[in-house]
C-alpha cells in the first residue's frame, strides 16, 4: 500500500460512515498559505499533530486551571483540562458520527492562549491592555502568529474557527466546533468540582440536590449524563445540543461553582497577588521591550508594543511568571569575597 492510498482510505471511510452533517476532511476550506499536502494524513490529522508538538501545548502543563501552582500531583492543570476536553469531544463526535480528528484538533488548541494564573490572569491582562484580552482570541493568535518563532502553524480554517469560537458565546461554523464548545463546559465544571472537594473548599453534600438528581453524584455519572443527552438530542440532525433539563442543571452547577469556588475568598486573595505581579511586569516590559526574548522583539516591527507584551506575558507558565518577577524585581544578596 503506498502512502497516498492511506489518506484516500480515510476519505472513503469518512464518506461511508460519517453523518451528512459532518465536516469531511476532503472538503476542508484549506489553509491561509498553500503548502504541499501530506501524503499519509488528512489536513485535520496534520493539524492535530502540529498542535500536540508545538511549544505552547507543552507549556500548558504548568498553567493554572483553577488553583494557582497547586502542590498536589492530582490537581487539574491547563494541560489535563485540554486532554479532558479532547477526550469528551471525541466521544461526542463519535456518538454523532462526526469528524473525530477535527474535533480533537480544535480541542487541543482551544486554550493555548491562556495566561498564567488562569482566568485571573486573563482578567488582569484585559484590564491592562488597550486592545483588551480574551484567551480564545489569543489562542488563535498563538497558532496564527506566535508559534514557530513568529511563523505560525498555518492551520486549516475549520480548526482555527473552532479555536476562536469555543467559548459559550461563540458560534462555531462546524458541528465539531460545537462538540468542543460543549465538551469544554462539561469538562471544567466537573473536574473543577473534584479539585474543590480535594482542596477542602466544599463537599459534594453542599452541591444542590436538584442538580445531583439530574446530572448524577459523581464526575463519571455527570459526564455520561451530558454526553447521553447530547446524543439523544443531536443524532441525525444538524446541531449539537443537550435537552433543556440537563442544560439547565449544568448551568446551575456552573453558577454554583462561580459562587463557591471561582469567586471565593481564597481565589480572590491569590488573584490580588497575581494582579500586582502581572501589572508590574506589564509596565516593565512596556518600558523595556528589548528585555523580551528575540521572537517577541521582532514582532514589534509589525504589532504595537502593548499587544506584544501581552503575547509574552500570556505565554508564561505560572512558575516562569514567578521566576521572571523575582528576576526583575527581587533584589539579590551580595556575595562578599573573604
Coordinates of C-alpha atoms in Angstrom, one line a residue:
X1 CA 0.0 0.0 0.0
X2 CA 1.5 3.4 -1.0
X3 CA 1.3 6.5 1.2
X4 CA -1.3 8.3 -0.9
X5 CA -3.7 5.3 -0.6
X6 CA -3.7 5.6 3.2
X7 CA -5.2 9.1 3.0
X8 CA -7.6 8.0 0.3
X9 CA -8.7 5.2 2.6
X10 CA -9.5 7.7 5.3
X11 CA -11.5 9.7 2.8
X12 CA -13.5 6.6 1.8
X13 CA -14.2 5.7 5.5
X14 CA -15.5 9.1 6.2
X15 CA -17.8 9.1 3.2
X16 CA -19.1 5.7 4.2
X17 CA -19.6 6.2 7.9
X18 CA -19.8 9.9 8.8
X19 CA -23.1 11.8 9.2
X20 CA -24.1 14.0 6.2
X21 CA -23.7 16.9 8.7
X22 CA -20.1 16.1 9.5
X23 CA -17.1 18.0 8.2
X24 CA -15.3 15.8 5.7
X25 CA -11.6 16.1 5.6
X26 CA -11.5 16.1 1.8
X27 CA -13.8 19.2 1.8
X28 CA -11.7 21.4 4.1
X29 CA -11.7 25.1 3.3
X30 CA -7.9 24.9 3.5
X31 CA -5.1 27.0 4.9
X32 CA -4.2 30.6 4.6
X33 CA -0.9 29.7 2.9
X34 CA -0.9 26.9 0.4
X35 CA 1.5 24.1 1.1
X36 CA 2.3 20.6 -0.1
X37 CA -0.2 18.2 1.4
X38 CA 0.8 15.3 3.5
X39 CA 0.8 12.0 1.6
X40 CA -0.5 9.9 4.5
X41 CA -2.5 12.3 6.8
X42 CA -5.6 14.3 6.2
X43 CA -5.3 18.1 6.8
X44 CA -7.2 17.7 10.2
X45 CA -4.9 14.9 11.3
X46 CA -1.9 17.0 10.3
X47 CA -3.3 20.0 12.3
X48 CA -3.7 17.7 15.3
X49 CA -0.1 16.7 15.2
X50 CA 1.2 20.3 14.7
X51 CA -0.8 21.3 17.8
X52 CA 0.4 18.5 20.1
X53 CA 4.1 19.1 19.2
X54 CA 4.0 22.9 19.5
X55 CA 5.7 24.7 22.4
X56 CA 2.5 26.4 23.6
X57 CA 0.9 23.0 24.1
X58 CA 3.9 21.8 26.3
X59 CA 3.6 24.9 28.5
X60 CA 0.0 24.0 29.4
X61 CA 1.3 21.5 32.0
X62 CA 2.5 24.4 34.2
X63 CA -0.5 26.7 33.7
X64 CA -3.3 27.1 36.3
X65 CA -6.8 25.7 35.7
X66 CA -8.3 26.9 39.0
X67 CA -5.7 26.7 41.8
X68 CA -2.5 28.7 41.4
X69 CA 0.6 26.4 41.1
X70 CA -1.0 23.6 43.1
X71 CA 1.4 21.4 45.1
X72 CA -0.6 18.2 44.9
X73 CA 0.1 15.8 42.0
X74 CA -3.6 15.2 41.2
X75 CA -4.9 18.8 40.7
X76 CA -6.1 19.7 37.2
X77 CA -3.7 21.8 35.1
X78 CA -4.5 23.6 31.8
X79 CA -2.9 20.6 30.1
X80 CA -5.0 17.9 31.8
X81 CA -8.1 20.0 31.2
X82 CA -7.2 20.2 27.5
X83 CA -6.9 16.4 27.4
X84 CA -10.2 16.0 29.1
X85 CA -11.8 18.3 26.5
X86 CA -10.2 16.3 23.7
X87 CA -11.5 13.0 25.1
X88 CA -15.1 14.3 25.6
X89 CA -15.1 16.0 22.2
X90 CA -14.1 12.7 20.5
X91 CA -16.7 10.8 22.5
X92 CA -19.4 13.2 21.3
X93 CA -18.2 13.3 17.8
X94 CA -18.0 9.5 17.7
X95 CA -21.5 9.2 19.0
X96 CA -22.9 11.6 16.4
X97 CA -20.7 10.2 13.5
X98 CA -18.9 13.5 13.1
X99 CA -15.2 14.0 12.3
X100 CA -13.2 13.0 15.4
X101 CA -9.9 14.2 14.0
X102 CA -11.3 17.7 13.5
X103 CA -12.9 17.8 17.0
X104 CA -9.7 16.6 18.6
X105 CA -7.6 19.2 16.8
X106 CA -9.8 22.0 17.9
X107 CA -9.8 20.8 21.5
X108 CA -6.0 20.5 21.6
X109 CA -5.7 24.1 20.5
X110 CA -8.6 25.8 22.3
X111 CA -6.7 27.0 25.4
X112 CA -3.2 27.7 24.0
X113 CA -3.7 31.4 24.6
X114 CA -4.4 31.1 28.3
X115 CA -2.4 33.3 30.7
X116 CA -0.5 32.2 33.8
X117 CA -2.9 32.1 36.8
X118 CA -5.9 31.0 34.7
X119 CA -8.9 33.3 34.2
X120 CA -7.5 35.7 36.8
X121 CA -4.5 36.4 34.6
X122 CA -6.9 36.8 31.6
X123 CA -9.0 39.4 33.5
X124 CA -5.8 41.2 34.6
X125 CA -4.4 41.5 31.0
X126 CA -7.8 42.5 29.8
X127 CA -7.7 45.4 32.2
X128 CA -4.2 46.4 31.3
X129 CA -4.2 46.2 27.5
X130 CA -5.8 49.0 25.5
X131 CA -6.6 46.3 22.9
X132 CA -8.3 44.1 25.6
X133 CA -7.5 40.4 26.0
X134 CA -9.6 37.2 25.6
X135 CA -8.0 33.8 25.8
X136 CA -9.9 32.4 22.8
X137 CA -8.7 35.3 20.6
X138 CA -5.2 34.8 21.9
X139 CA -5.3 31.1 21.2
X140 CA -5.9 31.9 17.6
X141 CA -3.1 34.4 17.6
X142 CA -0.8 31.7 19.1
X143 CA -1.4 29.3 16.2
X144 CA -1.6 32.1 13.5
X145 CA 1.4 34.2 14.6
X146 CA 3.4 33.3 17.6
X147 CA 4.3 29.6 17.1
X148 CA 7.4 28.6 15.2
X149 CA 9.2 31.8 16.1
X150 CA 6.6 34.1 14.5
X151 CA 5.7 32.0 11.5
X152 CA 2.5 30.3 13.0
X153 CA 1.2 26.8 12.4
X154 CA -0.8 27.6 9.2
X155 CA -3.8 25.5 10.4
X156 CA -7.0 24.8 8.4
X157 CA -9.9 27.2 8.5
X158 CA -12.1 24.7 10.4
X159 CA -9.6 24.2 13.3
X160 CA -9.0 27.9 13.6
X161 CA -12.7 28.7 13.6
X162 CA -13.3 26.1 16.3
X163 CA -10.5 27.5 18.5
X164 CA -11.8 31.1 18.2
X165 CA -15.4 30.1 18.8
X166 CA -15.1 27.6 21.6
X167 CA -16.5 29.9 24.3
X168 CA -20.2 29.7 25.1
X169 CA -20.8 33.0 23.3
X170 CA -19.1 31.7 20.1
X171 CA -20.8 30.4 17.0
X172 CA -18.6 27.6 15.5
X173 CA -19.2 27.0 11.8
X174 CA -18.9 23.2 12.2
X175 CA -20.7 20.7 14.4
X176 CA -17.3 19.5 15.5
X177 CA -16.6 23.0 16.8
X178 CA -19.9 22.8 18.7
X179 CA -18.8 19.5 20.2
X180 CA -15.7 21.2 21.6
X181 CA -17.6 24.1 23.0
X182 CA -19.9 21.8 24.9
X183 CA -17.1 19.5 25.9
X184 CA -15.1 22.4 27.4
X185 CA -18.0 23.3 29.7
X186 CA -18.7 19.7 30.6
X187 CA -15.0 19.1 31.5
X188 CA -14.3 22.2 33.6
X189 CA -17.4 22.2 35.8
X190 CA -16.8 18.5 36.7
X191 CA -13.1 18.4 37.2
X192 CA -13.1 21.8 38.9
X193 CA -15.7 20.5 41.3
X194 CA -13.5 17.5 42.1
X195 CA -10.5 19.8 42.7
X196 CA -12.5 22.0 45.0
X197 CA -13.6 19.0 47.0
X198 CA -9.9 17.7 47.1
X199 CA -8.8 21.1 48.3
X200 CA -11.4 21.2 51.1
X201 CA -13.2 24.3 49.7
X202 CA -16.5 22.5 49.7
X203 CA -18.0 19.0 50.0
X204 CA -20.2 17.1 47.5
X205 CA -23.0 17.3 50.0
X206 CA -23.1 21.0 49.5
X207 CA -24.0 20.8 45.8
X208 CA -27.7 21.5 45.5
X209 CA -29.7 18.2 45.4
X210 CA -31.8 19.2 42.3
X211 CA -28.5 19.4 40.3
X212 CA -27.3 16.0 41.6
X213 CA -30.7 14.4 40.8
X214 CA -30.5 15.4 37.2
X215 CA -26.7 15.1 36.5
X216 CA -25.5 12.4 38.9
X217 CA -23.5 12.1 42.1
X218 CA -20.0 11.5 40.5
X219 CA -17.9 13.0 37.7
X220 CA -18.3 9.9 35.7
X221 CA -22.1 10.0 36.0
X222 CA -22.4 13.7 35.2
X223 CA -20.2 13.4 32.1
X224 CA -22.1 10.3 30.9
X225 CA -25.4 12.1 31.5
X226 CA -24.3 15.1 29.4
X227 CA -23.0 13.0 26.5
X228 CA -26.1 10.8 26.5
X229 CA -28.3 13.9 26.5
X230 CA -26.3 15.4 23.5
X231 CA -26.6 12.1 21.6
X232 CA -30.4 11.9 22.2
X233 CA -31.0 15.4 21.1
X234 CA -28.5 15.7 18.2
X235 CA -28.2 12.4 16.5
X236 CA -29.3 12.7 12.9
X237 CA -29.8 16.5 13.0
X238 CA -27.7 19.5 12.0
X239 CA -27.0 20.6 15.6
X240 CA -25.2 19.6 18.8
X241 CA -27.1 20.3 22.0
X242 CA -28.4 19.0 25.3
X243 CA -32.0 18.7 26.4
X244 CA -33.4 21.5 28.4
X245 CA -33.3 19.7 31.8
X246 CA -29.7 18.7 31.5
X247 CA -28.7 22.0 30.1
X248 CA -30.4 23.9 32.9
X249 CA -28.9 21.7 35.6
X250 CA -25.4 22.1 34.0
X251 CA -25.9 25.9 34.1
X252 CA -26.9 25.7 37.8
X253 CA -23.8 23.7 38.6
X254 CA -21.7 26.3 36.7
X255 CA -23.3 29.1 38.6
X256 CA -22.7 27.2 41.9
X257 CA -19.0 26.8 41.0
X258 CA -18.6 30.5 40.3
X259 CA -20.1 31.5 43.6
X260 CA -18.4 28.9 45.8
X261 CA -15.1 28.3 44.0
X262 CA -14.1 30.7 41.2
X263 CA -15.1 33.9 43.1
X264 CA -14.4 32.5 46.6
X265 CA -12.3 34.5 49.2
X266 CA -9.4 32.0 48.7
X267 CA -9.3 32.5 45.0
X268 CA -9.7 36.3 45.2
X269 CA -6.8 36.5 47.7
X270 CA -4.5 34.9 45.3
X271 CA -5.8 36.9 42.4
X272 CA -4.7 40.1 44.2
X273 CA -1.2 38.8 44.3
X274 CA -1.3 37.8 40.7
X275 CA -2.6 41.2 39.7
X276 CA 0.3 43.0 41.4
X277 CA 2.8 40.7 39.8
X278 CA 1.5 40.8 36.3
X279 CA 0.8 44.5 36.4
X280 CA 4.4 45.3 37.4
X281 CA 5.8 43.0 34.7
X282 CA 3.5 44.5 32.1
X283 CA 4.6 48.0 32.9
X284 CA 8.3 46.9 33.0
X285 CA 8.2 45.3 29.5
X286 CA 6.3 48.2 28.0
X287 CA 9.3 50.4 29.1
X288 CA 11.9 47.8 28.4
X289 CA 10.7 45.9 25.3
X290 CA 14.3 44.9 24.4
X291 CA 14.3 42.7 27.5
X292 CA 11.8 40.3 26.0
X293 CA 13.0 37.2 24.0
X294 CA 14.1 37.9 20.4
X295 CA 11.0 36.3 18.9
X296 CA 8.8 38.9 20.6
X297 CA 11.2 41.8 20.0
X298 CA 11.0 41.0 16.2
X299 CA 7.2 41.2 16.4
X300 CA 7.4 44.9 17.4
X301 CA 8.1 45.7 13.8
X302 CA 4.6 44.6 12.9
X303 CA 2.5 44.9 16.1
X304 CA 2.0 47.5 18.8
X305 CA 4.1 47.0 21.9
X306 CA 1.1 46.6 24.2
X307 CA 0.0 43.6 22.0
X308 CA 3.4 42.0 22.0
X309 CA 3.9 42.5 25.8
X310 CA 0.6 40.7 26.3
X311 CA 1.8 38.0 23.9
X312 CA 4.9 37.4 26.0
X313 CA 3.2 37.6 29.4
X314 CA 0.3 35.4 28.4
X315 CA 2.8 32.8 27.1
X316 CA 4.3 32.4 30.6
X317 CA 3.6 29.4 32.8
X318 CA 2.8 30.1 36.5
X319 CA 6.2 29.0 37.6
X320 CA 8.0 31.1 34.9
X321 CA 6.0 34.2 35.7
X322 CA 7.1 33.9 39.3
X323 CA 10.7 33.3 38.3
X324 CA 10.6 36.3 35.9
X325 CA 9.1 38.6 38.5
X326 CA 11.7 37.6 41.0
X327 CA 14.5 38.1 38.4
X328 CA 13.3 41.6 37.6
X329 CA 12.1 43.0 41.0
X330 CA 13.5 41.0 43.9
X331 CA 17.0 42.1 45.0
X332 CA 19.7 39.5 45.0
X333 CA 22.0 39.2 48.0
X334 CA 25.7 40.3 47.8
X335 CA 28.4 37.8 47.6
X336 CA 31.4 39.2 49.6
X337 CA 34.8 37.8 49.0
X338 CA 36.8 36.7 52.0

